[in-house]
Amino acid sequence: MGARGTAVLSPRALNRALLGRQLLLGRVDLGVAEATEHLFGLNAQDADLAYFALWNRLERFAVQDLTVAIERGVLVRSTMMRATQHLMSAADFRLVRPVLAPLLRRVQRNAFGGRTTGVDLGELVADAAELLDGNGILTRPELGRALARTRPGADAQALGWTVQYLLALVHPAPSGTWGKRGATPFAVFPGVPEAATADDVRELIRRYLAAFGPATVADARTWSGVSGLREIFEQLRPELRTYTDEAGRELFDLPDQEIPPLDLPAPVRLLAEFDATLLAHADRTRVMTEPIRRQVCQGAAVAATVLVDGTVAATWTKDRTGVLTVVPLRSISAADRAAIEAEALRLLEFAAPGAVHDVRFSG
């Protein structure tokens, strides 16, 4: 027990809690929209990442299931947590986007403030909304050039990126669907409040804990990129359960969420790059050791990883010829290698049905 009588959670306890909430202890029978809301968003920096995320978690999942949800606007892709591309339900986007507005303004200022000196950003956003209202959808380069026409000498690229951060935009299909890449299209998303209420921020924290808890204040800040969350956790304290980790840090959780048994088995999973399981906490030892983290997370890149017994054991890459290569980061038993190979073949068949597939271990 901790100093105040709270339970101390080991890294394995935190691991099993995270895997359970991220639907990685066993595939479940959910629809794509329900699953995406349960997970509180999917990383979508590359078009295919959200597809792999759902394939890892759902019993019955086909590419078309997610594509249709994006085409119908049930799920939307936009700049969200940590100022990176995510896929969320339309309802969650309306909740989350205003909470993230201060972060996105800060990112714009740091990245493009010098290149938009002298530009009235309020007018810029209003003009961009009017252009998009009249044209429906414009790519970021198209919108930047259109805005630059009435701002002689302005940096069109910086204008396009600035609008992406300052206006509640989404990137409509076919952008973000399986295999579709190219210039990012913009469309204004209706019904998004300009500013978040205190209730909005509290609800964001509850949803974060449901998907990733138990967690520290620093964990929530790392996941979201939002500062000033300690006060919000204090407001929520009366309704939350608290623990400590083995380093003595205070962890918060929803009172109705249980910690799974420590001996609960965790199946092999091949997570794609930037999977939220690896990015949702400041302290990532619940899923990987620090030496392994340094190999997986290099600069802005986060490798595709193999989970064995719930923790990162290897990275993986897939080439265009149907070869998936596994690079072990620690010792892997023969039985676990066989399980990895079987899961990798299933992933390859999902990605390219009927093609010739091969799984190789490097080292």
mmCIF file of C-alpha atoms in Angstrom:
data_model
loop_
_atom_site.group_PDB
_atom_site.id
_atom_site.type_symbol
_atom_site.label_atom_id
_atom_site.label_comp_id
_atom_site.label_asym_id
_atom_site.label_seq_id
_atom_site.Cartn_x
_atom_site.Cartn_y
_atom_site.Cartn_z
ATOM 1 C CA MET A 1 0.000 0.000 0.000
ATOM 2 C CA GLY A 2 1.099 3.605 -0.582
ATOM 3 C CA ALA A 3 1.795 6.251 2.005
ATOM 4 C CA ARG A 4 -1.871 7.304 2.164
ATOM 5 C CA GLY A 5 -3.267 3.804 2.018
ATOM 6 C CA THR A 6 -3.745 3.740 -1.746
ATOM 7 C CA ALA A 7 -2.893 0.575 -3.637
ATOM 8 C CA VAL A 8 0.443 0.399 -5.422
ATOM 9 C CA LEU A 9 0.191 -0.780 -9.012
ATOM 10 C CA SER A 10 3.090 -2.644 -10.599
ATOM 11 C CA PRO A 11 4.082 -2.125 -14.222
ATOM 12 C CA ARG A 12 2.385 -5.441 -15.037
ATOM 13 C CA ALA A 13 -0.855 -4.315 -13.408
ATOM 14 C CA LEU A 14 -0.736 -1.107 -15.420
ATOM 15 C CA ASN A 15 0.070 -3.128 -18.530
ATOM 16 C CA ARG A 16 -2.943 -5.383 -18.180
ATOM 17 C CA ALA A 17 -5.191 -2.406 -17.443
ATOM 18 C CA LEU A 18 -3.974 -0.600 -20.558
ATOM 19 C CA LEU A 19 -4.267 -3.672 -22.780
ATOM 20 C CA GLY A 20 -7.787 -4.319 -21.560
ATOM 21 C CA ARG A 21 -8.972 -0.795 -22.251
ATOM 22 C CA GLN A 22 -7.225 -0.723 -25.603
ATOM 23 C CA LEU A 23 -8.956 -3.983 -26.619
ATOM 24 C CA LEU A 24 -5.652 -5.838 -26.896
ATOM 25 C CA LEU A 25 -6.411 -8.721 -24.531
ATOM 26 C CA GLY A 26 -8.690 -10.255 -27.129
ATOM 27 C CA ARG A 27 -10.544 -9.105 -30.224
ATOM 28 C CA VAL A 28 -14.049 -7.838 -29.505
ATOM 29 C CA ASP A 29 -17.348 -7.639 -31.366
ATOM 30 C CA LEU A 30 -17.829 -3.896 -31.914
ATOM 31 C CA GLY A 31 -18.590 -1.708 -34.893
ATOM 32 C CA VAL A 32 -15.909 0.659 -36.143
ATOM 33 C CA ALA A 33 -17.552 3.832 -34.788
ATOM 34 C CA GLU A 34 -18.229 2.298 -31.368
ATOM 35 C CA ALA A 35 -14.674 0.955 -31.175
ATOM 36 C CA THR A 36 -13.142 4.279 -32.204
ATOM 37 C CA GLU A 37 -15.134 6.062 -29.497
ATOM 38 C CA HIS A 38 -14.155 3.413 -26.942
ATOM 39 C CA LEU A 39 -10.477 3.910 -27.843
ATOM 40 C CA PHE A 40 -10.984 7.701 -27.863
ATOM 41 C CA GLY A 41 -9.467 8.153 -31.285
ATOM 42 C CA LEU A 42 -7.061 6.406 -33.632
ATOM 43 C CA ASN A 43 -3.766 7.724 -34.903
ATOM 44 C CA ALA A 44 -4.121 8.539 -38.596
ATOM 45 C CA GLN A 45 -0.841 10.194 -39.562
ATOM 46 C CA ASP A 46 -0.745 7.700 -42.424
ATOM 47 C CA ALA A 47 -3.898 6.617 -44.197
ATOM 48 C CA ASP A 48 -3.602 2.936 -43.270
ATOM 49 C CA LEU A 49 -2.738 3.210 -39.552
ATOM 50 C CA ALA A 50 -6.309 3.363 -38.272
ATOM 51 C CA TYR A 51 -7.175 0.280 -40.328
ATOM 52 C CA PHE A 52 -4.392 -1.747 -38.728
ATOM 53 C CA ALA A 53 -5.429 -0.463 -35.296
ATOM 54 C CA LEU A 54 -8.979 -1.755 -35.714
ATOM 55 C CA TRP A 55 -7.846 -5.013 -37.324
ATOM 56 C CA ASN A 56 -5.814 -5.705 -34.177
ATOM 57 C CA ARG A 57 -8.836 -5.138 -31.949
ATOM 58 C CA LEU A 58 -12.038 -6.255 -33.682
ATOM 59 C CA GLU A 59 -13.328 -9.775 -34.300
ATOM 60 C CA ARG A 60 -14.860 -8.960 -37.667
ATOM 61 C CA PHE A 61 -13.233 -6.106 -39.490
ATOM 62 C CA ALA A 62 -12.854 -5.371 -43.189
ATOM 63 C CA VAL A 63 -11.238 -2.394 -44.897
ATOM 64 C CA GLN A 64 -14.590 -1.318 -46.298
ATOM 65 C CA ASP A 65 -16.086 -1.060 -42.801
ATOM 66 C CA LEU A 66 -13.837 1.850 -41.878
ATOM 67 C CA THR A 67 -13.829 3.392 -45.343
ATOM 68 C CA VAL A 68 -17.629 3.662 -45.338
ATOM 69 C CA ALA A 69 -17.610 5.276 -41.886
ATOM 70 C CA ILE A 70 -15.132 7.902 -43.108
ATOM 71 C CA GLU A 71 -17.017 8.483 -46.367
ATOM 72 C CA ARG A 72 -20.266 9.025 -44.470
ATOM 73 C CA GLY A 73 -18.644 11.434 -42.000
ATOM 74 C CA VAL A 74 -19.385 9.184 -39.022
ATOM 75 C CA LEU A 75 -15.646 9.302 -38.338
ATOM 76 C CA VAL A 76 -13.564 12.353 -39.192
ATOM 77 C CA ARG A 77 -9.841 12.883 -39.636
ATOM 78 C CA SER A 78 -8.205 16.075 -38.414
ATOM 79 C CA THR A 79 -5.316 17.600 -36.483
ATOM 80 C CA MET A 80 -5.976 16.696 -32.873
ATOM 81 C CA MET A 81 -4.018 15.274 -29.937
ATOM 82 C CA ARG A 82 -0.396 16.411 -29.842
ATOM 83 C CA ALA A 83 -1.188 18.403 -33.011
ATOM 84 C CA THR A 84 -1.064 15.172 -35.041
ATOM 85 C CA GLN A 85 -3.594 13.516 -37.344
ATOM 86 C CA HIS A 86 -6.240 11.389 -35.628
ATOM 87 C CA LEU A 87 -9.510 9.770 -36.558
ATOM 88 C CA MET A 88 -12.412 10.329 -34.151
ATOM 89 C CA SER A 89 -16.177 10.158 -34.176
ATOM 90 C CA ALA A 90 -17.914 13.353 -35.216
ATOM 91 C CA ALA A 91 -19.283 13.763 -31.685
ATOM 92 C CA ASP A 92 -15.858 13.316 -30.109
ATOM 93 C CA PHE A 93 -14.331 15.801 -32.554
ATOM 94 C CA ARG A 94 -16.819 18.426 -31.378
ATOM 95 C CA LEU A 95 -15.781 17.704 -27.782
ATOM 96 C CA VAL A 96 -12.032 17.475 -28.266
ATOM 97 C CA ARG A 97 -11.242 20.161 -30.851
ATOM 98 C CA PRO A 98 -12.113 23.166 -28.626
ATOM 99 C CA VAL A 99 -10.077 21.711 -25.741
ATOM 100 C CA LEU A 100 -7.089 21.418 -28.059
ATOM 101 C CA ALA A 101 -7.445 24.956 -29.470
ATOM 102 C CA PRO A 102 -4.834 26.550 -27.130
ATOM 103 C CA LEU A 103 -2.331 23.808 -28.026
ATOM 104 C CA LEU A 104 -2.941 24.276 -31.746
ATOM 105 C CA ARG A 105 -2.562 28.046 -31.470
ATOM 106 C CA ARG A 106 0.738 27.506 -29.696
ATOM 107 C CA VAL A 107 1.924 25.082 -32.367
ATOM 108 C CA GLN A 108 1.011 27.564 -35.102
ATOM 109 C CA ARG A 109 2.864 30.343 -33.327
ATOM 110 C CA ASN A 110 5.983 28.226 -32.804
ATOM 111 C CA ALA A 111 6.039 26.703 -36.303
ATOM 112 C CA PHE A 112 4.677 29.494 -38.496
ATOM 113 C CA GLY A 113 4.527 32.655 -36.393
ATOM 114 C CA GLY A 114 7.648 34.065 -38.006
ATOM 115 C CA ARG A 115 6.322 33.323 -41.492
ATOM 116 C CA THR A 116 2.937 34.984 -40.820
ATOM 117 C CA THR A 117 4.241 38.186 -39.230
ATOM 118 C CA GLY A 118 1.933 41.061 -40.157
ATOM 119 C CA VAL A 119 -0.942 38.755 -41.098
ATOM 120 C CA ASP A 120 -4.171 39.325 -39.168
ATOM 121 C CA LEU A 121 -4.885 35.748 -38.126
ATOM 122 C CA GLY A 122 -8.512 36.442 -37.268
ATOM 123 C CA GLU A 123 -9.147 37.795 -40.740
ATOM 124 C CA LEU A 124 -7.176 34.919 -42.238
ATOM 125 C CA VAL A 125 -9.372 32.326 -40.532
ATOM 126 C CA ALA A 126 -12.563 34.185 -41.501
ATOM 127 C CA ASP A 127 -11.434 34.409 -45.130
ATOM 128 C CA ALA A 128 -10.502 30.724 -45.150
ATOM 129 C CA ALA A 129 -13.916 29.747 -43.776
ATOM 130 C CA GLU A 130 -15.597 31.856 -46.463
ATOM 131 C CA LEU A 131 -13.480 30.324 -49.232
ATOM 132 C CA LEU A 132 -14.265 26.820 -48.035
ATOM 133 C CA ASP A 133 -17.941 27.646 -47.651
ATOM 134 C CA GLY A 134 -18.023 28.775 -51.259
ATOM 135 C CA ASN A 135 -15.888 25.990 -52.705
ATOM 136 C CA GLY A 136 -16.711 23.105 -50.373
ATOM 137 C CA ILE A 137 -13.329 21.392 -50.333
ATOM 138 C CA LEU A 138 -9.880 22.799 -51.108
ATOM 139 C CA THR A 139 -6.514 21.181 -50.565
ATOM 140 C CA ARG A 140 -4.111 22.898 -48.217
ATOM 141 C CA PRO A 141 -1.935 24.179 -51.108
ATOM 142 C CA GLU A 142 -5.022 25.448 -52.964
ATOM 143 C CA LEU A 143 -6.331 27.251 -49.906
ATOM 144 C CA GLY A 144 -2.916 28.735 -49.115
ATOM 145 C CA ARG A 145 -2.573 30.119 -52.637
ATOM 146 C CA ALA A 146 -6.107 31.540 -52.565
ATOM 147 C CA LEU A 147 -5.430 33.312 -49.283
ATOM 148 C CA ALA A 148 -2.102 34.650 -50.546
ATOM 149 C CA ARG A 149 -3.764 36.354 -53.518
ATOM 150 C CA THR A 150 -5.207 39.004 -51.208
ATOM 151 C CA ARG A 151 -2.046 39.152 -49.083
ATOM 152 C CA PRO A 152 0.804 40.217 -51.403
ATOM 153 C CA GLY A 153 4.137 38.847 -50.300
ATOM 154 C CA ALA A 154 2.602 36.377 -47.827
ATOM 155 C CA ASP A 155 3.921 32.823 -47.585
ATOM 156 C CA ALA A 156 1.154 30.696 -49.112
ATOM 157 C CA GLN A 157 2.402 27.488 -47.520
ATOM 158 C CA ALA A 158 2.474 29.077 -44.056
ATOM 159 C CA LEU A 159 -1.037 30.443 -44.583
ATOM 160 C CA GLY A 160 -2.398 26.997 -45.435
ATOM 161 C CA TRP A 161 -0.771 25.375 -42.424
ATOM 162 C CA THR A 162 -1.900 28.213 -40.140
ATOM 163 C CA VAL A 163 -5.518 27.653 -41.109
ATOM 164 C CA GLN A 164 -5.140 23.938 -40.432
ATOM 165 C CA TYR A 165 -4.217 24.752 -36.836
ATOM 166 C CA LEU A 166 -6.611 27.637 -36.205
ATOM 167 C CA LEU A 167 -9.841 26.534 -37.898
ATOM 168 C CA ALA A 168 -11.926 23.458 -37.060
ATOM 169 C CA LEU A 169 -11.222 21.591 -40.284
ATOM 170 C CA VAL A 170 -11.564 17.954 -41.278
ATOM 171 C CA HIS A 171 -9.990 16.070 -44.165
ATOM 172 C CA PRO A 172 -12.871 14.421 -46.061
ATOM 173 C CA ALA A 173 -12.736 11.159 -47.989
ATOM 174 C CA PRO A 174 -11.136 9.789 -49.981
ATOM 175 C CA SER A 175 -8.254 11.350 -47.998
ATOM 176 C CA GLY A 176 -7.346 9.119 -45.080
ATOM 177 C CA THR A 177 -8.987 5.992 -46.479
ATOM 178 C CA TRP A 178 -7.081 2.792 -47.209
ATOM 179 C CA GLY A 179 -4.102 3.516 -49.450
ATOM 180 C CA LYS A 180 -5.200 7.079 -50.285
ATOM 181 C CA ARG A 181 -2.537 9.747 -49.850
ATOM 182 C CA GLY A 182 -1.685 13.064 -51.472
ATOM 183 C CA ALA A 183 -2.458 16.725 -50.869
ATOM 184 C CA THR A 184 -4.549 17.211 -47.718
ATOM 185 C CA PRO A 185 -8.110 18.398 -48.434
ATOM 186 C CA PHE A 186 -9.838 20.844 -46.091
ATOM 187 C CA ALA A 187 -13.521 21.182 -45.260
ATOM 188 C CA VAL A 188 -15.013 23.215 -42.418
ATOM 189 C CA PHE A 189 -16.727 21.024 -39.844
ATOM 190 C CA PRO A 190 -19.962 22.580 -38.532
ATOM 191 C CA GLY A 191 -21.075 22.868 -34.949
ATOM 192 C CA VAL A 192 -17.678 23.048 -33.238
ATOM 193 C CA PRO A 193 -17.617 25.588 -30.361
ATOM 194 C CA GLU A 194 -14.839 28.169 -30.520
ATOM 195 C CA ALA A 195 -13.829 27.577 -26.895
ATOM 196 C CA ALA A 196 -14.095 24.671 -24.493
ATOM 197 C CA THR A 197 -16.026 24.831 -21.253
ATOM 198 C CA ALA A 198 -14.662 23.504 -17.971
ATOM 199 C CA ASP A 199 -17.114 20.614 -18.325
ATOM 200 C CA ASP A 200 -15.592 19.805 -21.728
ATOM 201 C CA VAL A 201 -12.112 19.520 -20.270
ATOM 202 C CA ARG A 202 -13.328 17.373 -17.389
ATOM 203 C CA GLU A 203 -15.118 15.090 -19.834
ATOM 204 C CA LEU A 204 -11.969 14.791 -21.955
ATOM 205 C CA ILE A 205 -10.063 13.590 -18.861
ATOM 206 C CA ARG A 206 -12.761 11.058 -18.002
ATOM 207 C CA ARG A 207 -12.665 9.705 -21.539
ATOM 208 C CA TYR A 208 -8.875 9.572 -21.496
ATOM 209 C CA LEU A 209 -8.891 7.557 -18.266
ATOM 210 C CA ALA A 210 -11.525 5.197 -19.668
ATOM 211 C CA ALA A 211 -9.252 4.477 -22.629
ATOM 212 C CA PHE A 212 -5.795 4.651 -21.042
ATOM 213 C CA GLY A 213 -6.028 4.721 -17.243
ATOM 214 C CA PRO A 214 -4.888 4.497 -14.551
ATOM 215 C CA ALA A 215 -2.706 7.483 -15.394
ATOM 216 C CA THR A 216 -0.871 10.451 -13.940
ATOM 217 C CA VAL A 217 -1.465 14.096 -14.759
ATOM 218 C CA ALA A 218 1.757 13.999 -16.784
ATOM 219 C CA ASP A 219 0.430 11.017 -18.743
ATOM 220 C CA ALA A 220 -2.721 12.905 -19.746
ATOM 221 C CA ARG A 221 -0.646 15.913 -20.740
ATOM 222 C CA THR A 222 1.661 13.718 -22.851
ATOM 223 C CA TRP A 223 -1.281 12.086 -24.634
ATOM 224 C CA SER A 224 -3.139 15.311 -25.366
ATOM 225 C CA GLY A 225 -0.455 17.995 -25.555
ATOM 226 C CA VAL A 226 -2.702 20.147 -23.336
ATOM 227 C CA SER A 227 -1.192 22.011 -20.381
ATOM 228 C CA GLY A 228 -2.869 23.075 -17.138
ATOM 229 C CA LEU A 229 -4.484 19.706 -16.451
ATOM 230 C CA ARG A 230 -3.456 19.386 -12.787
ATOM 231 C CA GLU A 231 -6.238 21.753 -11.745
ATOM 232 C CA ILE A 232 -8.735 19.692 -13.740
ATOM 233 C CA PHE A 233 -7.651 16.472 -12.024
ATOM 234 C CA GLU A 234 -8.040 18.178 -8.665
ATOM 235 C CA GLN A 235 -11.570 19.200 -9.588
ATOM 236 C CA LEU A 236 -12.298 15.595 -10.517
ATOM 237 C CA ARG A 237 -10.543 14.043 -7.507
ATOM 238 C CA PRO A 238 -13.738 13.459 -5.477
ATOM 239 C CA GLU A 239 -15.147 11.266 -8.241
ATOM 240 C CA LEU A 240 -11.927 9.407 -9.126
ATOM 241 C CA ARG A 241 -10.087 6.445 -7.644
ATOM 242 C CA THR A 242 -6.387 6.934 -6.895
ATOM 243 C CA TYR A 243 -3.417 4.587 -6.872
ATOM 244 C CA THR A 244 0.343 5.010 -6.845
ATOM 245 C CA ASP A 245 2.905 3.378 -9.092
ATOM 246 C CA GLU A 246 6.101 1.793 -7.810
ATOM 247 C CA ALA A 247 7.923 5.133 -8.183
ATOM 248 C CA GLY A 248 5.401 6.802 -5.867
ATOM 249 C CA ARG A 249 3.570 8.771 -8.550
ATOM 250 C CA GLU A 250 -0.141 9.317 -8.060
ATOM 251 C CA LEU A 251 -2.383 7.602 -10.598
ATOM 252 C CA PHE A 252 -6.014 8.505 -11.263
ATOM 253 C CA ASP A 253 -8.758 6.272 -12.584
ATOM 254 C CA LEU A 254 -12.503 6.039 -12.989
ATOM 255 C CA PRO A 255 -14.138 4.298 -10.039
ATOM 256 C CA ASP A 256 -15.930 1.713 -12.165
ATOM 257 C CA GLN A 257 -12.804 0.520 -13.965
ATOM 258 C CA GLU A 258 -11.162 -2.631 -12.610
ATOM 259 C CA ILE A 259 -7.550 -3.827 -12.865
ATOM 260 C CA PRO A 260 -7.427 -7.191 -14.681
ATOM 261 C CA PRO A 261 -5.719 -10.178 -13.007
ATOM 262 C CA LEU A 262 -1.935 -10.062 -13.398
ATOM 263 C CA ASP A 263 -1.831 -13.608 -14.778
ATOM 264 C CA LEU A 264 -4.307 -12.829 -17.557
ATOM 265 C CA PRO A 265 -2.664 -13.913 -20.840
ATOM 266 C CA ALA A 266 -2.041 -11.321 -23.538
ATOM 267 C CA PRO A 267 -1.952 -12.489 -27.164
ATOM 268 C CA VAL A 268 0.734 -11.510 -29.648
ATOM 269 C CA ARG A 269 -0.188 -8.316 -31.488
ATOM 270 C CA LEU A 270 1.522 -6.444 -34.329
ATOM 271 C CA LEU A 271 0.840 -2.761 -33.719
ATOM 272 C CA ALA A 272 1.312 -0.293 -36.549
ATOM 273 C CA GLU A 273 3.405 2.854 -36.274
ATOM 274 C CA PHE A 274 2.219 5.463 -33.759
ATOM 275 C CA ASP A 275 -0.302 3.160 -32.094
ATOM 276 C CA ALA A 276 -1.706 5.066 -29.108
ATOM 277 C CA THR A 277 -0.858 2.193 -26.754
ATOM 278 C CA LEU A 278 2.778 3.300 -26.973
ATOM 279 C CA LEU A 279 2.158 7.061 -26.905
ATOM 280 C CA ALA A 280 -0.509 7.728 -24.298
ATOM 281 C CA HIS A 281 1.733 8.019 -21.228
ATOM 282 C CA ALA A 282 4.759 9.991 -20.096
ATOM 283 C CA ASP A 283 6.050 6.834 -18.414
ATOM 284 C CA ARG A 284 5.899 4.061 -20.992
ATOM 285 C CA THR A 285 7.401 1.285 -18.880
ATOM 286 C CA ARG A 286 3.990 -0.370 -18.710
ATOM 287 C CA VAL A 287 4.527 -1.428 -22.349
ATOM 288 C CA MET A 288 8.289 -1.302 -22.923
ATOM 289 C CA THR A 289 11.574 -0.930 -21.078
ATOM 290 C CA GLU A 290 13.492 2.303 -21.404
ATOM 291 C CA PRO A 291 16.244 0.754 -23.591
ATOM 292 C CA ILE A 292 13.571 -0.633 -25.938
ATOM 293 C CA ARG A 293 11.707 2.698 -25.947
ATOM 294 C CA ARG A 294 14.851 4.420 -27.228
ATOM 295 C CA GLN A 295 14.928 2.002 -30.173
ATOM 296 C CA VAL A 296 11.207 2.281 -30.914
ATOM 297 C CA CYS A 297 10.780 6.054 -30.463
ATOM 298 C CA GLN A 298 13.431 7.957 -32.387
ATOM 299 C CA GLY A 299 12.764 11.650 -32.884
ATOM 300 C CA ALA A 300 9.250 12.072 -34.225
ATOM 301 C CA ALA A 301 9.137 8.467 -35.513
ATOM 302 C CA VAL A 302 7.487 5.595 -33.628
ATOM 303 C CA ALA A 303 8.130 2.167 -35.129
ATOM 304 C CA ALA A 304 5.616 -0.584 -35.742
ATOM 305 C CA THR A 305 5.974 -3.004 -32.836
ATOM 306 C CA VAL A 306 5.301 -6.590 -31.793
ATOM 307 C CA LEU A 307 3.749 -7.177 -28.375
ATOM 308 C CA VAL A 308 4.621 -10.461 -26.683
ATOM 309 C CA ASP A 309 2.919 -11.048 -23.342
ATOM 310 C CA GLY A 310 1.738 -7.458 -23.579
ATOM 311 C CA THR A 311 5.080 -5.699 -23.916
ATOM 312 C CA VAL A 312 7.211 -4.657 -26.880
ATOM 313 C CA ALA A 313 9.516 -7.470 -27.953
ATOM 314 C CA ALA A 314 10.308 -6.495 -31.560
ATOM 315 C CA THR A 315 9.678 -4.075 -34.376
ATOM 316 C CA TRP A 316 8.307 -4.999 -37.785
ATOM 317 C CA THR A 317 8.268 -3.651 -41.309
ATOM 318 C CA LYS A 318 6.367 -4.721 -44.410
ATOM 319 C CA ASP A 319 7.573 -4.243 -47.963
ATOM 320 C CA ARG A 320 5.644 -4.134 -51.233
ATOM 321 C CA THR A 321 6.546 -7.693 -52.152
ATOM 322 C CA GLY A 322 4.575 -9.177 -49.249
ATOM 323 C CA VAL A 323 7.533 -9.768 -46.927
ATOM 324 C CA LEU A 324 7.105 -8.827 -43.273
ATOM 325 C CA THR A 325 10.376 -8.607 -41.348
ATOM 326 C CA VAL A 326 10.481 -8.887 -37.558
ATOM 327 C CA VAL A 327 13.472 -7.392 -35.711
ATOM 328 C CA PRO A 328 13.665 -8.740 -32.134
ATOM 329 C CA LEU A 329 14.595 -6.247 -29.419
ATOM 330 C CA ARG A 330 14.889 -8.911 -26.707
ATOM 331 C CA SER A 331 15.022 -12.673 -26.478
ATOM 332 C CA ILE A 332 11.966 -14.357 -27.976
ATOM 333 C CA SER A 333 11.177 -18.035 -27.392
ATOM 334 C CA ALA A 334 10.509 -20.492 -30.194
ATOM 335 C CA ALA A 335 6.851 -20.705 -29.191
ATOM 336 C CA ASP A 336 6.498 -16.929 -29.264
ATOM 337 C CA ARG A 337 8.240 -16.755 -32.641
ATOM 338 C CA ALA A 338 5.691 -19.214 -34.003
ATOM 339 C CA ALA A 339 2.857 -17.090 -32.593
ATOM 340 C CA ILE A 340 4.367 -13.953 -34.126
ATOM 341 C CA GLU A 341 4.695 -15.637 -37.514
ATOM 342 C CA ALA A 342 1.080 -16.811 -37.443
ATOM 343 C CA GLU A 343 -0.207 -13.356 -36.511
ATOM 344 C CA ALA A 344 2.033 -11.686 -39.087
ATOM 345 C CA LEU A 345 0.655 -13.928 -41.828
ATOM 346 C CA ARG A 346 -2.880 -12.973 -40.803
ATOM 347 C CA LEU A 347 -1.921 -9.294 -40.977
ATOM 348 C CA LEU A 348 -0.407 -9.734 -44.444
ATOM 349 C CA GLU A 349 -3.532 -11.519 -45.658
ATOM 350 C CA PHE A 350 -5.663 -8.658 -44.317
ATOM 351 C CA ALA A 351 -3.478 -6.079 -46.072
ATOM 352 C CA ALA A 352 -3.267 -7.952 -49.389
ATOM 353 C CA PRO A 353 -5.774 -10.823 -49.639
ATOM 354 C CA GLY A 354 -4.673 -13.699 -51.830
ATOM 355 C CA ALA A 355 -1.131 -12.444 -52.385
ATOM 356 C CA VAL A 356 2.047 -14.420 -51.661
ATOM 357 C CA HIS A 357 3.239 -13.669 -48.120
ATOM 358 C CA ASP A 358 6.426 -14.333 -46.183
ATOM 359 C CA VAL A 359 7.536 -13.613 -42.610
ATOM 360 C CA ARG A 360 11.190 -13.320 -41.738
ATOM 361 C CA PHE A 361 13.086 -12.733 -38.514
ATOM 362 C CA SER A 362 16.168 -10.535 -38.616
ATOM 363 C CA GLY A 363 18.480 -11.775 -35.894
#
